[in-house]
PDB file of C-alpha atoms in Angstrom:
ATOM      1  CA  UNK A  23     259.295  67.932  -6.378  1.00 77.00           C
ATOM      2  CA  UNK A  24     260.612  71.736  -6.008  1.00 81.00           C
ATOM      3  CA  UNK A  25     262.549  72.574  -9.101  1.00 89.00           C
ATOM      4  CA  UNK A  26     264.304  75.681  -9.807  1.00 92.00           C
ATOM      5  CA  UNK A  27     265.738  76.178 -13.298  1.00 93.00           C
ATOM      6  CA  UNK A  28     268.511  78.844 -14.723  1.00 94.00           C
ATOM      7  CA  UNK A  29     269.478  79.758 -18.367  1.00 93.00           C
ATOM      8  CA  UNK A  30     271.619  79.710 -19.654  1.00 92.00           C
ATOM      9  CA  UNK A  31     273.849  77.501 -18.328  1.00 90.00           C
ATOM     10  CA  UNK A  32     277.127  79.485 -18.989  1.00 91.00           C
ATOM     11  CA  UNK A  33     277.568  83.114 -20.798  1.00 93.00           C
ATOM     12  CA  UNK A  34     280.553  84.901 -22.030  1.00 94.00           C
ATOM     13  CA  UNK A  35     280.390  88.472 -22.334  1.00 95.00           C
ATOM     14  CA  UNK A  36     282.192  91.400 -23.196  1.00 95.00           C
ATOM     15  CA  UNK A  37     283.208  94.253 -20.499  1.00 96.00           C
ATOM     16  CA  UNK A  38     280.362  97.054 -20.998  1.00 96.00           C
ATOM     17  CA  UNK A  39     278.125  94.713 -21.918  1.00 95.00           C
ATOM     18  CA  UNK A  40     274.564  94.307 -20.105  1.00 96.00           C
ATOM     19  CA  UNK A  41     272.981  90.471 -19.136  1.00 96.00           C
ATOM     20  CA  UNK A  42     270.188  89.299 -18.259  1.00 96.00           C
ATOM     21  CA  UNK A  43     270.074  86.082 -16.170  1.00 97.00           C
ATOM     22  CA  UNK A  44     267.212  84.133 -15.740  1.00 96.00           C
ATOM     23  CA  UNK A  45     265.464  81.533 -13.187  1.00 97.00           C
ATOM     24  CA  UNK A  46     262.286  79.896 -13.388  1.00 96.00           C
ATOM     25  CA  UNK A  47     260.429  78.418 -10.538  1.00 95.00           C
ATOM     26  CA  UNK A  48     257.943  75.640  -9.686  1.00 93.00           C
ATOM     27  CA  UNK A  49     257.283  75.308  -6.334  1.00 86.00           C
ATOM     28  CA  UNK A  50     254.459  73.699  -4.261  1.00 84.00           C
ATOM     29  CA  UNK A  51     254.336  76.839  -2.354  1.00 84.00           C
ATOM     30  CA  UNK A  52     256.186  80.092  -2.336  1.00 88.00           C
ATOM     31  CA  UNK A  53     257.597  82.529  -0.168  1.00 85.00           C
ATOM     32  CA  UNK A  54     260.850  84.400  -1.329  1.00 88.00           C
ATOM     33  CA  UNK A  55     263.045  84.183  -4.391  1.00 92.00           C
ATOM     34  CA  UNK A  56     266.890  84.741  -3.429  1.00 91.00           C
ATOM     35  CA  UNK A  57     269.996  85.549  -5.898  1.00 94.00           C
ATOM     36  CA  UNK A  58     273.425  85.043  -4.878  1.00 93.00           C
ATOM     37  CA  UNK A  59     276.744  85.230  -6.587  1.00 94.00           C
ATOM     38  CA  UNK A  60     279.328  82.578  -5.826  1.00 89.00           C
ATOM     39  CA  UNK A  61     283.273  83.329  -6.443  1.00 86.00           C
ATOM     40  CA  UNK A  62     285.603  81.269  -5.328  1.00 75.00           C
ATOM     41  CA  UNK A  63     283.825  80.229  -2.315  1.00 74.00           C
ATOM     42  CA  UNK A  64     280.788  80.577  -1.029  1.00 78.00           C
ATOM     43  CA  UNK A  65     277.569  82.361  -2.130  1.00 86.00           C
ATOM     44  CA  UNK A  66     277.411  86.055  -1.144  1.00 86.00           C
ATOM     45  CA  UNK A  67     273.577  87.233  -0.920  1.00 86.00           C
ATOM     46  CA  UNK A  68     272.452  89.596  -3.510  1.00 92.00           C
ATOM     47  CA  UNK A  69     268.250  89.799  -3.428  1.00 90.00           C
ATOM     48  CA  UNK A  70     265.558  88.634  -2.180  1.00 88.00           C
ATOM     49  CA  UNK A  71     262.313  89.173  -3.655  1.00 92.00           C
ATOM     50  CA  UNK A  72     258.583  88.617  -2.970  1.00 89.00           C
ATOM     51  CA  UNK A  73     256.383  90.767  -4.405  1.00 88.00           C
ATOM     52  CA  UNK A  74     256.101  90.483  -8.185  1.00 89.00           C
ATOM     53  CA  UNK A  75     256.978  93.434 -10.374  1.00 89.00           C
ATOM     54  CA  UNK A  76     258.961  95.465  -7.517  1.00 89.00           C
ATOM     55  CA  UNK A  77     262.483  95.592  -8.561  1.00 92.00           C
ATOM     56  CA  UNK A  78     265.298  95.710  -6.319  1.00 93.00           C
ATOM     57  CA  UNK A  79     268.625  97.486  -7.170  1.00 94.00           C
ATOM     58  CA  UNK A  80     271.808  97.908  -6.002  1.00 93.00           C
ATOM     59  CA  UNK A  81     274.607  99.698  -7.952  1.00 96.00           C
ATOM     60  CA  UNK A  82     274.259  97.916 -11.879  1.00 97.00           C
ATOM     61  CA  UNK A  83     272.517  95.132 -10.455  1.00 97.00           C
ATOM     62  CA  UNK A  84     268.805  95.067 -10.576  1.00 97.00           C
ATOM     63  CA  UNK A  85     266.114  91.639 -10.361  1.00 97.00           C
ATOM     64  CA  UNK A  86     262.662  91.585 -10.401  1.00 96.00           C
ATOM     65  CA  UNK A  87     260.254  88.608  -9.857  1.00 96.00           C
ATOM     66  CA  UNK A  88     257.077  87.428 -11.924  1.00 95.00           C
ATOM     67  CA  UNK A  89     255.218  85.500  -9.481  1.00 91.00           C
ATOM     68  CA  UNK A  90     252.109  84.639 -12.254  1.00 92.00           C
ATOM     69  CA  UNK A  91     254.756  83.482 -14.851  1.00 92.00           C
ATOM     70  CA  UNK A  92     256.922  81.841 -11.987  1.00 94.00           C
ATOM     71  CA  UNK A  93     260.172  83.124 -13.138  1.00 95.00           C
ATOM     72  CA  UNK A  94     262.704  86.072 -12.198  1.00 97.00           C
ATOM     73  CA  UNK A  95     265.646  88.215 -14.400  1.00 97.00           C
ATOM     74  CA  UNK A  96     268.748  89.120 -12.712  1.00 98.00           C
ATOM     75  CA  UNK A  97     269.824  92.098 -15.366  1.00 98.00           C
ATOM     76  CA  UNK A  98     273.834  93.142 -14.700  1.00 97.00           C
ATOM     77  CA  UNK A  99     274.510  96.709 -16.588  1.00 97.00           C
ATOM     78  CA  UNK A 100     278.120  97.750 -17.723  1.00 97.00           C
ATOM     79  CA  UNK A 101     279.749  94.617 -16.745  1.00 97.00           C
ATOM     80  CA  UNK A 102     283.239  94.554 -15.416  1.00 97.00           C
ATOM     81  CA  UNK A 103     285.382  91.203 -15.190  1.00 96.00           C
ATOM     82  CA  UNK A 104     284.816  91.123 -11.107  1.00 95.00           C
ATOM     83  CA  UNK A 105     281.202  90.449 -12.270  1.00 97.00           C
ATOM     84  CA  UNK A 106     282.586  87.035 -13.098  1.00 96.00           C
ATOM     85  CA  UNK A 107     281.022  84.181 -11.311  1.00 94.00           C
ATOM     86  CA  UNK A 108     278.695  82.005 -10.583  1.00 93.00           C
ATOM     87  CA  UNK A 109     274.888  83.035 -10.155  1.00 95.00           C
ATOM     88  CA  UNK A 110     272.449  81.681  -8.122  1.00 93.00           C
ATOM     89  CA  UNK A 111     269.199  81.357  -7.682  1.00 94.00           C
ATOM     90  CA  UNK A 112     267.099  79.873  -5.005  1.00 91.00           C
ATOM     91  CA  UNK A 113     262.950  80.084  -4.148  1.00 90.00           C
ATOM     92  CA  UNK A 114     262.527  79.759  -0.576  1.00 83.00           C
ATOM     93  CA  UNK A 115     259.108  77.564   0.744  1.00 77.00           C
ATOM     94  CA  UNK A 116     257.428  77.902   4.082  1.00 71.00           C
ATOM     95  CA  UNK A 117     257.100  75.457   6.395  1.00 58.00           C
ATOM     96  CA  UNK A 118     258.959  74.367   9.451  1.00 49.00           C
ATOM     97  CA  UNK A 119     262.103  74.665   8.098  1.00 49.00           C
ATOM     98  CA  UNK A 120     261.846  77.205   5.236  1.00 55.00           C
ATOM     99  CA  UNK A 121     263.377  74.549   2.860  1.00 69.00           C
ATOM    100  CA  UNK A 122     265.285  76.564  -0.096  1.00 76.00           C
ATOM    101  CA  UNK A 123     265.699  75.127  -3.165  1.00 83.00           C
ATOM    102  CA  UNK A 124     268.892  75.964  -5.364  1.00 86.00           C
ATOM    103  CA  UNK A 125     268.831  75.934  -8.985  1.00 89.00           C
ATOM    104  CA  UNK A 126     272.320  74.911 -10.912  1.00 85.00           C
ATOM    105  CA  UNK A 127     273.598  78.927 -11.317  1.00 90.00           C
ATOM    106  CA  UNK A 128     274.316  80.552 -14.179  1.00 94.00           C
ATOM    107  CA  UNK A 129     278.047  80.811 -14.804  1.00 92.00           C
ATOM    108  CA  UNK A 130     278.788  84.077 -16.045  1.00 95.00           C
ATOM    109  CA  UNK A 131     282.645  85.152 -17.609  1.00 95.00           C
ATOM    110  CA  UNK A 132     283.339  88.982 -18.393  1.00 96.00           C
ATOM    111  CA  UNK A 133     286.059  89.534 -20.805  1.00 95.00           C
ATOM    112  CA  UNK A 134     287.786  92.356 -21.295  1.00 93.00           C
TER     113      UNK A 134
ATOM    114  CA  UNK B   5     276.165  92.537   7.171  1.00 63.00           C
ATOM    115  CA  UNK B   6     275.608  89.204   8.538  1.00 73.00           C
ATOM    116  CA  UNK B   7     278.966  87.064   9.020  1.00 85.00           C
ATOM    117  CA  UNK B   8     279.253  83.479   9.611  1.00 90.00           C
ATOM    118  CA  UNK B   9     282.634  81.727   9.920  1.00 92.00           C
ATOM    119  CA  UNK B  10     283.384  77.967   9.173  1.00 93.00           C
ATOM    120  CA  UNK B  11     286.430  75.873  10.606  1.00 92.00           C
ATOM    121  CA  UNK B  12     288.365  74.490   9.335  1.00 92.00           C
ATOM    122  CA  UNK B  13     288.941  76.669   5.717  1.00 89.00           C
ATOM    123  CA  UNK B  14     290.176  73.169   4.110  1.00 90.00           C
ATOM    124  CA  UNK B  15     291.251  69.546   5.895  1.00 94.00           C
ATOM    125  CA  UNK B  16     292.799  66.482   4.381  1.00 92.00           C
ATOM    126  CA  UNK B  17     292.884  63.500   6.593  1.00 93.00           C
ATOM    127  CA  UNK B  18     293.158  60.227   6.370  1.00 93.00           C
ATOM    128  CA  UNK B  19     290.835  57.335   5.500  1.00 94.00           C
ATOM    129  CA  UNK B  20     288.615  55.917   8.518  1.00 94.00           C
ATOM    130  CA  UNK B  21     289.213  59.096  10.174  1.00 94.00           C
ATOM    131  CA  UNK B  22     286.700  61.689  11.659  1.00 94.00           C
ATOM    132  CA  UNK B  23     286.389  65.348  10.925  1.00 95.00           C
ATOM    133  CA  UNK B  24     284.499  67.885  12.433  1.00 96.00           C
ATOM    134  CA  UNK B  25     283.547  71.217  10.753  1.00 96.00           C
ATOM    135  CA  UNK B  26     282.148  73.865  12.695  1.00 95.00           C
ATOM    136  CA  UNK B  27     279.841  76.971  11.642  1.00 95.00           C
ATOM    137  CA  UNK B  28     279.474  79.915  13.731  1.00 94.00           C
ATOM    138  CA  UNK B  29     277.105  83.014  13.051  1.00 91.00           C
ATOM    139  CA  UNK B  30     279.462  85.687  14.659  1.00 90.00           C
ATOM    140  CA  UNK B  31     276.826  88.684  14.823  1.00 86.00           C
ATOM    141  CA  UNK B  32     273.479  87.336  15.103  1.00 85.00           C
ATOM    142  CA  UNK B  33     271.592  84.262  16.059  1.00 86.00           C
ATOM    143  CA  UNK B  34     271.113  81.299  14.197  1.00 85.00           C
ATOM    144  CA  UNK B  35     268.226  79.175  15.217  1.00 82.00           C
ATOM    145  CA  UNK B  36     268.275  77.234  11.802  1.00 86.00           C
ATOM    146  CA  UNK B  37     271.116  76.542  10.020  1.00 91.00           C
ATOM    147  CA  UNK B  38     272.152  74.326   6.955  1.00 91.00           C
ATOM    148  CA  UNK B  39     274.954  72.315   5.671  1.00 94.00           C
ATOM    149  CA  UNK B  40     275.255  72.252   2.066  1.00 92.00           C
ATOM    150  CA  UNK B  41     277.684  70.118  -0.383  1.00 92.00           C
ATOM    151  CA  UNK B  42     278.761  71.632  -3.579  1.00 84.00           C
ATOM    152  CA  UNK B  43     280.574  69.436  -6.030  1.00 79.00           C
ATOM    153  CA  UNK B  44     283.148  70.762  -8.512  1.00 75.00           C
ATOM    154  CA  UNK B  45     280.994  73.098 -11.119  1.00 69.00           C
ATOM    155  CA  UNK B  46     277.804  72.279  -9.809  1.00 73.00           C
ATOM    156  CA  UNK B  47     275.110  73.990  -7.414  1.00 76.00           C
ATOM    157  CA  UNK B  48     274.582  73.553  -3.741  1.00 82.00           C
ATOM    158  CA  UNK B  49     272.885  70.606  -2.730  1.00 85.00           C
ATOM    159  CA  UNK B  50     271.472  70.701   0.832  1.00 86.00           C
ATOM    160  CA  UNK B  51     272.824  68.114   3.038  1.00 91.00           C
ATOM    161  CA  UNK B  52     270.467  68.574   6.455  1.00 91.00           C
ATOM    162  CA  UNK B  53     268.881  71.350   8.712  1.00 89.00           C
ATOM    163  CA  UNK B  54     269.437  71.939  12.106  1.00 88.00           C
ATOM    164  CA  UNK B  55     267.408  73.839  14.449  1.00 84.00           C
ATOM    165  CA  UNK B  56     268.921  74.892  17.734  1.00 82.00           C
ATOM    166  CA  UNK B  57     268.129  72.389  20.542  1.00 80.00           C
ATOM    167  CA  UNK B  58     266.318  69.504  18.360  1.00 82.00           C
ATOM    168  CA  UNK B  59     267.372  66.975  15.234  1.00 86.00           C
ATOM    169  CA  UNK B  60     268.981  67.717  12.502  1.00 90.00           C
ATOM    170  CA  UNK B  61     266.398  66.962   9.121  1.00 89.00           C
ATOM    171  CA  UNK B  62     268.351  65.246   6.890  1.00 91.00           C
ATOM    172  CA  UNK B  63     267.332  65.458   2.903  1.00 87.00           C
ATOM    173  CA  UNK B  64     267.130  62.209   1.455  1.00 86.00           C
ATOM    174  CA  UNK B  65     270.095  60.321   0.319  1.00 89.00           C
ATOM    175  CA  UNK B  66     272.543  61.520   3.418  1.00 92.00           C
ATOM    176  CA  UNK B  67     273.011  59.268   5.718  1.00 92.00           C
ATOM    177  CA  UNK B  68     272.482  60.862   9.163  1.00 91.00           C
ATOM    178  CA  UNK B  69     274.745  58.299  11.120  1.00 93.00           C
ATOM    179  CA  UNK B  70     277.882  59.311   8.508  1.00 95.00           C
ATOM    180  CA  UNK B  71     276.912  62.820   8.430  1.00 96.00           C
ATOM    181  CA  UNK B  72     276.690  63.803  12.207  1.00 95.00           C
ATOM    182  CA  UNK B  73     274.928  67.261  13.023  1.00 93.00           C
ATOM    183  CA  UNK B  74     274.506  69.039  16.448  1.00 90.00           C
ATOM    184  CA  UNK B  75     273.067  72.452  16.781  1.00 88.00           C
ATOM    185  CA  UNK B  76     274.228  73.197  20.376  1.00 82.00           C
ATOM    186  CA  UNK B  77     273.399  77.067  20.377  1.00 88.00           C
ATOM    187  CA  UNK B  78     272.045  79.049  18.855  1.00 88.00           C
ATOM    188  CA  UNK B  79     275.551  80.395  17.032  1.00 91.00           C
ATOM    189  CA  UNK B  80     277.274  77.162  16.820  1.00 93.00           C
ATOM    190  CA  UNK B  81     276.446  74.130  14.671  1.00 94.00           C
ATOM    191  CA  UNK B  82     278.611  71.546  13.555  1.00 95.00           C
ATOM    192  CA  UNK B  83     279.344  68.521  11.161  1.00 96.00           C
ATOM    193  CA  UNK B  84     281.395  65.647  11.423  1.00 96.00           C
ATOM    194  CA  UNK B  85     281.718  63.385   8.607  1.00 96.00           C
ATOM    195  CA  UNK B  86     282.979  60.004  10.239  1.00 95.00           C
ATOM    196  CA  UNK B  87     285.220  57.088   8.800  1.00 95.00           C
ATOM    197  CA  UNK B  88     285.613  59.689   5.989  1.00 94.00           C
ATOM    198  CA  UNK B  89     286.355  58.029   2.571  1.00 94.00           C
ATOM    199  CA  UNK B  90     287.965  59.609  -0.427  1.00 94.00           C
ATOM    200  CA  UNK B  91     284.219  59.975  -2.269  1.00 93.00           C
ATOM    201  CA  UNK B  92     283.284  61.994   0.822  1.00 94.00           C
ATOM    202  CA  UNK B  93     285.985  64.985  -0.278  1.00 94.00           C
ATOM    203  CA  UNK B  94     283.863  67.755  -1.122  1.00 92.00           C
ATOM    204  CA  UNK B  95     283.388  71.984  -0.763  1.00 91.00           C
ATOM    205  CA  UNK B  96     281.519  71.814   2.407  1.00 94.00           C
ATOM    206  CA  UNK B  97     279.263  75.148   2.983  1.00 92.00           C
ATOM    207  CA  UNK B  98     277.138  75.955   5.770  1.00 93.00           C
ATOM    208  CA  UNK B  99     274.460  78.820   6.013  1.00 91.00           C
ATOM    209  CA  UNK B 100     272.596  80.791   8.698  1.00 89.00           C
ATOM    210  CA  UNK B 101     269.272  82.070   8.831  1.00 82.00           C
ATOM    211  CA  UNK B 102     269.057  85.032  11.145  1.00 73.00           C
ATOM    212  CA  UNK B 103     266.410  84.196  13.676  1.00 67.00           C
ATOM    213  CA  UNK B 104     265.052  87.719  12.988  1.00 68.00           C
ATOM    214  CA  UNK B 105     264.902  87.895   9.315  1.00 62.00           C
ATOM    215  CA  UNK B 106     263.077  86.281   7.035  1.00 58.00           C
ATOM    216  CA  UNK B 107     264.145  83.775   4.412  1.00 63.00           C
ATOM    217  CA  UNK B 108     267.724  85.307   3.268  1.00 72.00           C
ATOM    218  CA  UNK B 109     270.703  82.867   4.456  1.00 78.00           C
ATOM    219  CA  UNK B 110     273.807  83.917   5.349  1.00 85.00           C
ATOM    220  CA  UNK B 111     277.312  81.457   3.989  1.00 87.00           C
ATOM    221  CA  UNK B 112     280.358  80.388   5.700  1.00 89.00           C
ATOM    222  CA  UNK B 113     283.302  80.805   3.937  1.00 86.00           C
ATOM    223  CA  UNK B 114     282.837  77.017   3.327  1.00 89.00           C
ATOM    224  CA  UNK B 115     285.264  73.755   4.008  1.00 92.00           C
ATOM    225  CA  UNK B 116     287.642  72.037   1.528  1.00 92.00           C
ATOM    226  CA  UNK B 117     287.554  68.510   2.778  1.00 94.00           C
ATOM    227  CA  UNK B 118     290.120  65.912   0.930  1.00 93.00           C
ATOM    228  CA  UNK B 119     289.817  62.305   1.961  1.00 94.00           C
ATOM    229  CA  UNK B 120     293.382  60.179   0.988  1.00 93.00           C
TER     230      UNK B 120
END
């Protein structure tokens, strides 16, 4: 059975302070590795990686994938209390219908 | 960016009654799309796939005669939880996968559904 697995569970930071999410992965067979962030409703997409060691970016958000250790970082610089939410992860398989498999998020709280 | 819309935003009704939810990709097309509960503080848990034009693919566990899906276009797909019981309220989500990307999905807004 897919499983996709995030630590920790829940986090409580400090505004300024930098995190470092993480998601590990076993899959029967891989394709793409997804993060989201989920507010108050649904998930809004944030990456999607495939290639291992590439990182993506975008503003103080950055992830990048380990496809021999089977596991990916979602690192959040400078945080600011709308970085509050709910992280998630998902690893994408091929196959008819590209079956995604959701791991139980990361539920991060910035203080300030 | 990709948008998809769900319908209602949040529903109570009755018990025994019928509800249908509807999910809409409103700038691209959506040949697979998936319906996703989410329980209070917990993750997504996929419900079914539908592809455009052929059977929903239930996961296991949801029953596919209480948990009706029809994928009549390829921007439209819809849910209707029938004879809805009060264990069936839930944070209903769909998601779109844009026929010409890859694996990224694209979230409705998502459904409050309350069963009295």
């Amino acid at each position: 059975e897919d499983k996709v697995v995030q630590s920790p569970l829940s986090l409580v930071v400090h505004e300024g302070d930098t995190v470092t999410l993480n998601c590990s992965y076993e899959v029967t067979n891989f394709r793409s590795l997804l993060w989201y962030k989920q507010e108050k409703k649904a998930p809004t997409f944030l990456f999607m990686l495939t290639s291992s060691g590439i990182e993506k970016k975008s503003g103080r958000l950055s992830s990048i994938l380990d496809k021999k250790e089977l596991f990916s970082i979602l690192n959040i610089t400078a945080t600011q209390t709308g970085d509050s939410a709910i992280y998630l992860c998902a690893v994408a398989s091929p196959g008819g219908y590209q079956k995604v498999t959701f791991g139980t998020g990361t539920k991060l709280q910035v203080i300030p | 960016g990709a948008v998809v819309s769900q319908h209602p935003s949040w529903v109570i009704c009755k018990s025994g009654t019928s509800v249908k939810i509807e999910c809409r990709s409103l700038d691209f097309q959506a040949t697979t799309m998936f319906w996703y509960r989410q329980f209070p503080k917990q993750s997504l848990m996929l419900m079914a796939t539908s592809n455009e034009g052929s059977k929903a693919t239930y996961e296991q566990g949801v029953e596919k005669d209480k948990f009706l899906i029809n994928h009549a276009s390829l921007t439209l797909s819809t849910l209707t939880v029938t004879s809805a019981h009060p264990e069936d309220s839930s944070f209903y989500i769909c998601s779109a996968r844009d026929h010409l990307a890859t694996d990224t999905q694209y979230f409705g807004p998502g459904t409050r559904l309350t069963v009295l």
